Amino acid sequence: MNHEILRLQPKVTEIFERILFIWAIRHPASGYVQGINDLVTPFFVVFVCEYIAEEVENFDVSSLPEEVLQNIEADSYWCMSKLLDGIQDNYTFAQPGIQKKVKMLEELVSRIDEQVHRHLDQHEVKYLQFAFRWMNNLLMREVPLRCTIRLWDTYQSEPEGFSHFHLYVCAAFLVRWRKEILEERDFQELLILLQNLPTMHWDNEDISVLLAEAYRLKFAFADAPNHYKK
């Protein structure tokens, strides 16, 4: 499912622009930050799919009745707003929430897989260089859209799913590629790998395995206040 094709439709662009414009006006501390537009897409697709039988990327959204489009737009806006309310410091000036979460990810990975952490450090790969996008786009750019929808479904049912639990998912996601990471011996190649992980054929089963590992990590570290510290 290619969300880029969908978003190129003029009607979809118009709806997204309106959603983001209203959100920016209502949240002057954030304004519009690159990446927020991605966070509308999973909700929009889920709501569109209620009205169609075919694959969404092959469907002309403008052929839906105006009233239906208005409902989809409103539902997408409010769902995105609810999501962003829980992670708003990710999208304020200098994005302090993301900086903090990337640092927490680094500390967590150093505890769960010191070899991978050391390998990245030795090759001078900084977590911000690949994990900033993981936090900014909630892994939307790393996995197919069908997988994002499955992932977010779990986040919705978790307390602080999009903030706290997402951290464990990112740690599990990184360690999932430990073999490939450890085989790379060059800064450039490591960065290319980490920014283009081979997930295009992933399905719900892969996400279920990832989530199971994230739950395992979460319970292993038991939410103790010092669980990121050595």
PDB file of C-alpha atoms in Angstrom:
ATOM      1  CA  MET A   1       0.000   0.000   0.000  1.00  0.00           C
ATOM      2  CA  ASN A   2       1.716   3.165  -1.208  1.00  0.00           C
ATOM      3  CA  HIS A   3       0.560   6.195   0.740  1.00  0.00           C
ATOM      4  CA  GLU A   4       2.606   8.548  -1.456  1.00  0.00           C
ATOM      5  CA  ILE A   5       0.462   7.730  -4.522  1.00  0.00           C
ATOM      6  CA  LEU A   6      -2.691   8.387  -2.501  1.00  0.00           C
ATOM      7  CA  ARG A   7      -1.441  11.744  -1.226  1.00  0.00           C
ATOM      8  CA  LEU A   8      -0.686  12.966  -4.754  1.00  0.00           C
ATOM      9  CA  GLN A   9      -4.405  13.042  -5.542  1.00  0.00           C
ATOM     10  CA  PRO A  10      -5.475  16.736  -5.584  1.00  0.00           C
ATOM     11  CA  LYS A  11      -8.524  16.066  -3.395  1.00  0.00           C
ATOM     12  CA  VAL A  12      -6.410  14.274  -0.793  1.00  0.00           C
ATOM     13  CA  THR A  13      -3.811  17.062  -0.853  1.00  0.00           C
ATOM     14  CA  GLU A  14      -6.568  19.618  -0.279  1.00  0.00           C
ATOM     15  CA  ILE A  15      -7.979  17.663   2.695  1.00  0.00           C
ATOM     16  CA  PHE A  16      -4.548  17.166   4.272  1.00  0.00           C
ATOM     17  CA  GLU A  17      -3.646  20.849   3.845  1.00  0.00           C
ATOM     18  CA  ARG A  18      -6.863  21.887   5.580  1.00  0.00           C
ATOM     19  CA  ILE A  19      -6.335  19.428   8.462  1.00  0.00           C
ATOM     20  CA  LEU A  20      -2.755  20.601   9.006  1.00  0.00           C
ATOM     21  CA  PHE A  21      -3.650  24.288   8.672  1.00  0.00           C
ATOM     22  CA  ILE A  22      -6.368  24.047  11.328  1.00  0.00           C
ATOM     23  CA  TRP A  23      -4.128  22.023  13.627  1.00  0.00           C
ATOM     24  CA  ALA A  24      -1.330  24.603  13.297  1.00  0.00           C
ATOM     25  CA  ILE A  25      -3.706  27.464  14.125  1.00  0.00           C
ATOM     26  CA  ARG A  26      -5.018  25.648  17.184  1.00  0.00           C
ATOM     27  CA  HIS A  27      -1.475  24.765  18.350  1.00  0.00           C
ATOM     28  CA  PRO A  28       0.581  27.944  17.950  1.00  0.00           C
ATOM     29  CA  ALA A  29       3.450  26.568  20.055  1.00  0.00           C
ATOM     30  CA  SER A  30       4.027  23.914  17.412  1.00  0.00           C
ATOM     31  CA  GLY A  31       2.857  25.440  14.171  1.00  0.00           C
ATOM     32  CA  TYR A  32       3.550  22.990  11.366  1.00  0.00           C
ATOM     33  CA  VAL A  33       6.537  20.677  11.757  1.00  0.00           C
ATOM     34  CA  GLN A  34       7.782  18.389   8.988  1.00  0.00           C
ATOM     35  CA  GLY A  35       6.418  14.897   9.578  1.00  0.00           C
ATOM     36  CA  ILE A  36       3.026  15.756  11.048  1.00  0.00           C
ATOM     37  CA  ASN A  37       1.429  15.225   7.612  1.00  0.00           C
ATOM     38  CA  ASP A  38       2.524  11.564   7.757  1.00  0.00           C
ATOM     39  CA  LEU A  39       0.547  11.095  10.952  1.00  0.00           C
ATOM     40  CA  VAL A  40      -2.756  11.904   9.220  1.00  0.00           C
ATOM     41  CA  THR A  41      -2.355   9.155   6.610  1.00  0.00           C
ATOM     42  CA  PRO A  42      -3.110   5.960   8.599  1.00  0.00           C
ATOM     43  CA  PHE A  43      -6.310   7.453  10.043  1.00  0.00           C
ATOM     44  CA  PHE A  44      -7.386   8.812   6.663  1.00  0.00           C
ATOM     45  CA  VAL A  45      -6.829   5.444   4.958  1.00  0.00           C
ATOM     46  CA  VAL A  46      -8.738   3.527   7.654  1.00  0.00           C
ATOM     47  CA  PHE A  47     -11.719   5.889   7.328  1.00  0.00           C
ATOM     48  CA  VAL A  48     -11.681   5.839   3.502  1.00  0.00           C
ATOM     49  CA  CYS A  49     -11.598   2.014   3.548  1.00  0.00           C
ATOM     50  CA  GLU A  50     -14.967   1.975   5.327  1.00  0.00           C
ATOM     51  CA  TYR A  51     -16.547   3.219   2.110  1.00  0.00           C
ATOM     52  CA  ILE A  52     -14.667   1.281  -0.598  1.00  0.00           C
ATOM     53  CA  ALA A  53     -14.127  -2.336  -1.578  1.00  0.00           C
ATOM     54  CA  GLU A  54     -10.932  -1.962  -3.640  1.00  0.00           C
ATOM     55  CA  GLU A  55      -7.321  -1.124  -2.814  1.00  0.00           C
ATOM     56  CA  VAL A  56      -7.167   2.434  -1.568  1.00  0.00           C
ATOM     57  CA  GLU A  57      -4.180   3.529  -3.693  1.00  0.00           C
ATOM     58  CA  ASN A  58      -6.103   2.653  -6.878  1.00  0.00           C
ATOM     59  CA  PHE A  59      -9.191   4.539  -5.753  1.00  0.00           C
ATOM     60  CA  ASP A  60     -10.109   8.088  -6.771  1.00  0.00           C
ATOM     61  CA  VAL A  61     -11.005   9.667  -3.433  1.00  0.00           C
ATOM     62  CA  SER A  62     -12.773  12.597  -5.122  1.00  0.00           C
ATOM     63  CA  SER A  63     -15.451  10.178  -6.393  1.00  0.00           C
ATOM     64  CA  LEU A  64     -16.805   9.798  -2.849  1.00  0.00           C
ATOM     65  CA  PRO A  65     -19.838  11.965  -1.946  1.00  0.00           C
ATOM     66  CA  GLU A  66     -18.954  15.351  -0.436  1.00  0.00           C
ATOM     67  CA  GLU A  67     -20.676  14.530   2.852  1.00  0.00           C
ATOM     68  CA  VAL A  68     -18.623  11.346   3.203  1.00  0.00           C
ATOM     69  CA  LEU A  69     -15.406  13.265   2.477  1.00  0.00           C
ATOM     70  CA  GLN A  70     -16.283  15.839   5.127  1.00  0.00           C
ATOM     71  CA  ASN A  71     -16.859  13.075   7.687  1.00  0.00           C
ATOM     72  CA  ILE A  72     -13.551  11.391   6.780  1.00  0.00           C
ATOM     73  CA  GLU A  73     -11.754  14.734   7.039  1.00  0.00           C
ATOM     74  CA  ALA A  74     -13.276  15.531  10.453  1.00  0.00           C
ATOM     75  CA  ASP A  75     -12.587  12.046  11.838  1.00  0.00           C
ATOM     76  CA  SER A  76      -9.000  12.125  10.557  1.00  0.00           C
ATOM     77  CA  TYR A  77      -8.440  15.564  12.081  1.00  0.00           C
ATOM     78  CA  TRP A  78      -9.712  14.634  15.530  1.00  0.00           C
ATOM     79  CA  CYS A  79      -7.855  11.320  15.608  1.00  0.00           C
ATOM     80  CA  MET A  80      -4.611  13.014  14.610  1.00  0.00           C
ATOM     81  CA  SER A  81      -5.223  15.737  17.228  1.00  0.00           C
ATOM     82  CA  LYS A  82      -5.780  13.140  19.939  1.00  0.00           C
ATOM     83  CA  LEU A  83      -2.590  11.347  18.944  1.00  0.00           C
ATOM     84  CA  LEU A  84      -0.537  14.556  18.900  1.00  0.00           C
ATOM     85  CA  ASP A  85      -1.892  15.699  22.281  1.00  0.00           C
ATOM     86  CA  GLY A  86       0.088  12.860  23.858  1.00  0.00           C
ATOM     87  CA  ILE A  87       3.375  13.651  22.080  1.00  0.00           C
ATOM     88  CA  GLN A  88       3.181  17.400  21.479  1.00  0.00           C
ATOM     89  CA  ASP A  89       6.691  18.123  22.767  1.00  0.00           C
ATOM     90  CA  ASN A  90       7.888  16.127  19.745  1.00  0.00           C
ATOM     91  CA  TYR A  91       6.623  18.956  17.556  1.00  0.00           C
ATOM     92  CA  THR A  92       7.477  22.178  19.370  1.00  0.00           C
ATOM     93  CA  PHE A  93      10.492  24.363  18.552  1.00  0.00           C
ATOM     94  CA  ALA A  94      13.734  22.288  18.321  1.00  0.00           C
ATOM     95  CA  GLN A  95      11.584  19.176  18.938  1.00  0.00           C
ATOM     96  CA  PRO A  96      12.852  18.487  22.499  1.00  0.00           C
ATOM     97  CA  GLY A  97      10.600  15.451  22.890  1.00  0.00           C
ATOM     98  CA  ILE A  98      12.286  13.690  19.984  1.00  0.00           C
ATOM     99  CA  GLN A  99      15.793  14.608  21.131  1.00  0.00           C
ATOM    100  CA  LYS A 100      14.989  13.148  24.546  1.00  0.00           C
ATOM    101  CA  LYS A 101      13.422   9.963  23.152  1.00  0.00           C
ATOM    102  CA  VAL A 102      16.380   9.294  20.840  1.00  0.00           C
ATOM    103  CA  LYS A 103      18.695   9.608  23.856  1.00  0.00           C
ATOM    104  CA  MET A 104      16.487   7.197  25.811  1.00  0.00           C
ATOM    105  CA  LEU A 105      16.561   4.761  22.879  1.00  0.00           C
ATOM    106  CA  GLU A 106      20.367   4.901  22.828  1.00  0.00           C
ATOM    107  CA  GLU A 107      20.556   4.143  26.554  1.00  0.00           C
ATOM    108  CA  LEU A 108      18.023   1.328  26.246  1.00  0.00           C
ATOM    109  CA  VAL A 109      19.847  -0.331  23.320  1.00  0.00           C
ATOM    110  CA  SER A 110      23.160  -0.073  25.197  1.00  0.00           C
ATOM    111  CA  ARG A 111      21.560  -2.257  27.875  1.00  0.00           C
ATOM    112  CA  ILE A 112      19.710  -4.781  25.720  1.00  0.00           C
ATOM    113  CA  ASP A 113      22.371  -5.325  23.040  1.00  0.00           C
ATOM    114  CA  GLU A 114      25.709  -3.849  23.973  1.00  0.00           C
ATOM    115  CA  GLN A 115      27.387  -5.351  20.888  1.00  0.00           C
ATOM    116  CA  VAL A 116      25.094  -3.521  18.469  1.00  0.00           C
ATOM    117  CA  HIS A 117      25.416  -0.314  20.496  1.00  0.00           C
ATOM    118  CA  ARG A 118      29.214  -0.557  20.552  1.00  0.00           C
ATOM    119  CA  HIS A 119      29.354  -1.334  16.824  1.00  0.00           C
ATOM    120  CA  LEU A 120      27.381   1.828  16.004  1.00  0.00           C
ATOM    121  CA  ASP A 121      29.548   3.841  18.368  1.00  0.00           C
ATOM    122  CA  GLN A 122      32.800   2.488  16.915  1.00  0.00           C
ATOM    123  CA  HIS A 123      31.703   3.498  13.421  1.00  0.00           C
ATOM    124  CA  GLU A 124      30.589   6.915  14.693  1.00  0.00           C
ATOM    125  CA  VAL A 125      26.945   6.383  13.758  1.00  0.00           C
ATOM    126  CA  LYS A 126      24.822   8.674  15.913  1.00  0.00           C
ATOM    127  CA  TYR A 127      21.331   7.522  16.870  1.00  0.00           C
ATOM    128  CA  LEU A 128      19.907  10.889  15.821  1.00  0.00           C
ATOM    129  CA  GLN A 129      21.040  10.168  12.250  1.00  0.00           C
ATOM    130  CA  PHE A 130      18.552   7.321  11.855  1.00  0.00           C
ATOM    131  CA  ALA A 131      16.213   7.293  14.882  1.00  0.00           C
ATOM    132  CA  PHE A 132      15.076  10.924  14.630  1.00  0.00           C
ATOM    133  CA  ARG A 133      12.789   9.861  11.779  1.00  0.00           C
ATOM    134  CA  TRP A 134      11.614   6.802  13.737  1.00  0.00           C
ATOM    135  CA  MET A 135      10.355   9.125  16.470  1.00  0.00           C
ATOM    136  CA  ASN A 136       9.215  11.960  14.201  1.00  0.00           C
ATOM    137  CA  ASN A 137       7.132   9.710  11.936  1.00  0.00           C
ATOM    138  CA  LEU A 138       6.347   6.910  14.425  1.00  0.00           C
ATOM    139  CA  LEU A 139       8.003   4.339  12.097  1.00  0.00           C
ATOM    140  CA  MET A 140       5.662   5.263   9.248  1.00  0.00           C
ATOM    141  CA  ARG A 141       8.576   5.762   6.859  1.00  0.00           C
ATOM    142  CA  GLU A 142      10.225   2.503   7.891  1.00  0.00           C
ATOM    143  CA  VAL A 143       7.418  -0.025   7.292  1.00  0.00           C
ATOM    144  CA  PRO A 144       4.605  -0.405   4.727  1.00  0.00           C
ATOM    145  CA  LEU A 145       1.387   1.467   5.503  1.00  0.00           C
ATOM    146  CA  ARG A 146      -0.542  -1.760   6.231  1.00  0.00           C
ATOM    147  CA  CYS A 147       2.053  -2.478   8.941  1.00  0.00           C
ATOM    148  CA  THR A 148       1.803   1.042  10.362  1.00  0.00           C
ATOM    149  CA  ILE A 149      -1.961   0.596  10.749  1.00  0.00           C
ATOM    150  CA  ARG A 150      -1.421  -2.723  12.561  1.00  0.00           C
ATOM    151  CA  LEU A 151       1.284  -1.154  14.768  1.00  0.00           C
ATOM    152  CA  TRP A 152      -0.792   1.887  15.663  1.00  0.00           C
ATOM    153  CA  ASP A 153      -3.735  -0.363  16.472  1.00  0.00           C
ATOM    154  CA  THR A 154      -1.646  -1.737  19.349  1.00  0.00           C
ATOM    155  CA  TYR A 155      -0.387   1.733  20.319  1.00  0.00           C
ATOM    156  CA  GLN A 156      -4.014   2.860  20.683  1.00  0.00           C
ATOM    157  CA  SER A 157      -4.668   0.092  23.199  1.00  0.00           C
ATOM    158  CA  GLU A 158      -1.482   0.730  25.232  1.00  0.00           C
ATOM    159  CA  PRO A 159      -1.240   3.401  27.917  1.00  0.00           C
ATOM    160  CA  GLU A 160       1.125   5.988  26.422  1.00  0.00           C
ATOM    161  CA  GLY A 161       1.443   3.764  23.381  1.00  0.00           C
ATOM    162  CA  PHE A 162       2.649   6.464  21.004  1.00  0.00           C
ATOM    163  CA  SER A 163       5.204   7.843  23.453  1.00  0.00           C
ATOM    164  CA  HIS A 164       6.428   5.302  25.992  1.00  0.00           C
ATOM    165  CA  PHE A 165       5.720   1.942  24.309  1.00  0.00           C
ATOM    166  CA  HIS A 166       6.957   3.256  20.951  1.00  0.00           C
ATOM    167  CA  LEU A 167      10.421   3.513  22.507  1.00  0.00           C
ATOM    168  CA  TYR A 168      10.504  -0.249  23.163  1.00  0.00           C
ATOM    169  CA  VAL A 169       9.224  -0.944  19.654  1.00  0.00           C
ATOM    170  CA  CYS A 170      12.077   1.157  18.219  1.00  0.00           C
ATOM    171  CA  ALA A 171      14.608  -0.736  20.360  1.00  0.00           C
ATOM    172  CA  ALA A 172      13.183  -4.084  19.198  1.00  0.00           C
ATOM    173  CA  PHE A 173      13.164  -2.804  15.603  1.00  0.00           C
ATOM    174  CA  LEU A 174      16.848  -1.845  15.731  1.00  0.00           C
ATOM    175  CA  VAL A 175      17.970  -5.102  17.346  1.00  0.00           C
ATOM    176  CA  ARG A 176      15.871  -7.047  14.818  1.00  0.00           C
ATOM    177  CA  TRP A 177      18.570  -6.072  12.258  1.00  0.00           C
ATOM    178  CA  ARG A 178      21.570  -6.913  14.471  1.00  0.00           C
ATOM    179  CA  LYS A 179      23.043  -9.444  11.992  1.00  0.00           C
ATOM    180  CA  GLU A 180      22.906  -6.958   9.117  1.00  0.00           C
ATOM    181  CA  ILE A 181      24.221  -4.140  11.312  1.00  0.00           C
ATOM    182  CA  LEU A 182      27.178  -6.133  12.615  1.00  0.00           C
ATOM    183  CA  GLU A 183      28.118  -7.199   9.072  1.00  0.00           C
ATOM    184  CA  GLU A 184      28.534  -3.575   7.969  1.00  0.00           C
ATOM    185  CA  ARG A 185      31.992  -2.180   8.673  1.00  0.00           C
ATOM    186  CA  ASP A 186      31.655   1.267   7.193  1.00  0.00           C
ATOM    187  CA  PHE A 187      29.914   4.441   8.430  1.00  0.00           C
ATOM    188  CA  GLN A 188      28.302   5.185   5.067  1.00  0.00           C
ATOM    189  CA  GLU A 189      27.021   1.639   4.535  1.00  0.00           C
ATOM    190  CA  LEU A 190      25.668   1.445   8.077  1.00  0.00           C
ATOM    191  CA  LEU A 191      23.769   4.681   7.642  1.00  0.00           C
ATOM    192  CA  ILE A 192      22.355   3.600   4.270  1.00  0.00           C
ATOM    193  CA  LEU A 193      21.178   0.333   5.855  1.00  0.00           C
ATOM    194  CA  LEU A 194      19.589   2.032   8.880  1.00  0.00           C
ATOM    195  CA  GLN A 195      17.813   4.627   6.747  1.00  0.00           C
ATOM    196  CA  ASN A 196      16.530   2.032   4.243  1.00  0.00           C
ATOM    197  CA  LEU A 197      15.774  -1.121   6.208  1.00  0.00           C
ATOM    198  CA  PRO A 198      14.365  -3.895   3.963  1.00  0.00           C
ATOM    199  CA  THR A 199      10.760  -4.057   5.209  1.00  0.00           C
ATOM    200  CA  MET A 200       8.831  -3.629   1.947  1.00  0.00           C
ATOM    201  CA  HIS A 201       7.489  -7.202   2.132  1.00  0.00           C
ATOM    202  CA  TRP A 202       6.614  -7.059   5.811  1.00  0.00           C
ATOM    203  CA  ASP A 203       3.077  -8.003   6.827  1.00  0.00           C
ATOM    204  CA  ASN A 204       1.066  -8.214  10.045  1.00  0.00           C
ATOM    205  CA  GLU A 205       2.989 -11.297  11.155  1.00  0.00           C
ATOM    206  CA  ASP A 206       6.270  -9.358  11.154  1.00  0.00           C
ATOM    207  CA  ILE A 207       4.651  -6.587  13.181  1.00  0.00           C
ATOM    208  CA  SER A 208       3.252  -9.133  15.662  1.00  0.00           C
ATOM    209  CA  VAL A 209       6.754 -10.543  16.195  1.00  0.00           C
ATOM    210  CA  LEU A 210       8.147  -7.015  16.632  1.00  0.00           C
ATOM    211  CA  LEU A 211       5.430  -6.129  19.150  1.00  0.00           C
ATOM    212  CA  ALA A 212       5.982  -9.339  21.113  1.00  0.00           C
ATOM    213  CA  GLU A 213       9.664  -8.471  21.450  1.00  0.00           C
ATOM    214  CA  ALA A 214       8.801  -4.889  22.462  1.00  0.00           C
ATOM    215  CA  TYR A 215       6.469  -6.214  25.191  1.00  0.00           C
ATOM    216  CA  ARG A 216       9.212  -8.557  26.365  1.00  0.00           C
ATOM    217  CA  LEU A 217      11.640  -5.636  26.647  1.00  0.00           C
ATOM    218  CA  LYS A 218       9.076  -3.486  28.413  1.00  0.00           C
ATOM    219  CA  PHE A 219       8.414  -6.123  31.063  1.00  0.00           C
ATOM    220  CA  ALA A 220      12.090  -7.069  31.362  1.00  0.00           C
ATOM    221  CA  PHE A 221      12.898  -3.497  32.280  1.00  0.00           C
ATOM    222  CA  ALA A 222       9.724  -3.284  34.353  1.00  0.00           C
ATOM    223  CA  ASP A 223       9.316   0.496  34.034  1.00  0.00           C
ATOM    224  CA  ALA A 224      11.809   1.055  36.861  1.00  0.00           C
ATOM    225  CA  PRO A 225      12.889   4.703  37.008  1.00  0.00           C
ATOM    226  CA  ASN A 226      16.542   3.833  36.353  1.00  0.00           C
ATOM    227  CA  HIS A 227      15.990   1.171  33.727  1.00  0.00           C
ATOM    228  CA  TYR A 228      17.788   3.149  31.036  1.00  0.00           C
ATOM    229  CA  LYS A 229      20.845   3.577  33.211  1.00  0.00           C
ATOM    230  CA  LYS A 230      23.767   1.208  33.471  1.00  0.00           C
TER     231      LYS A 230
END
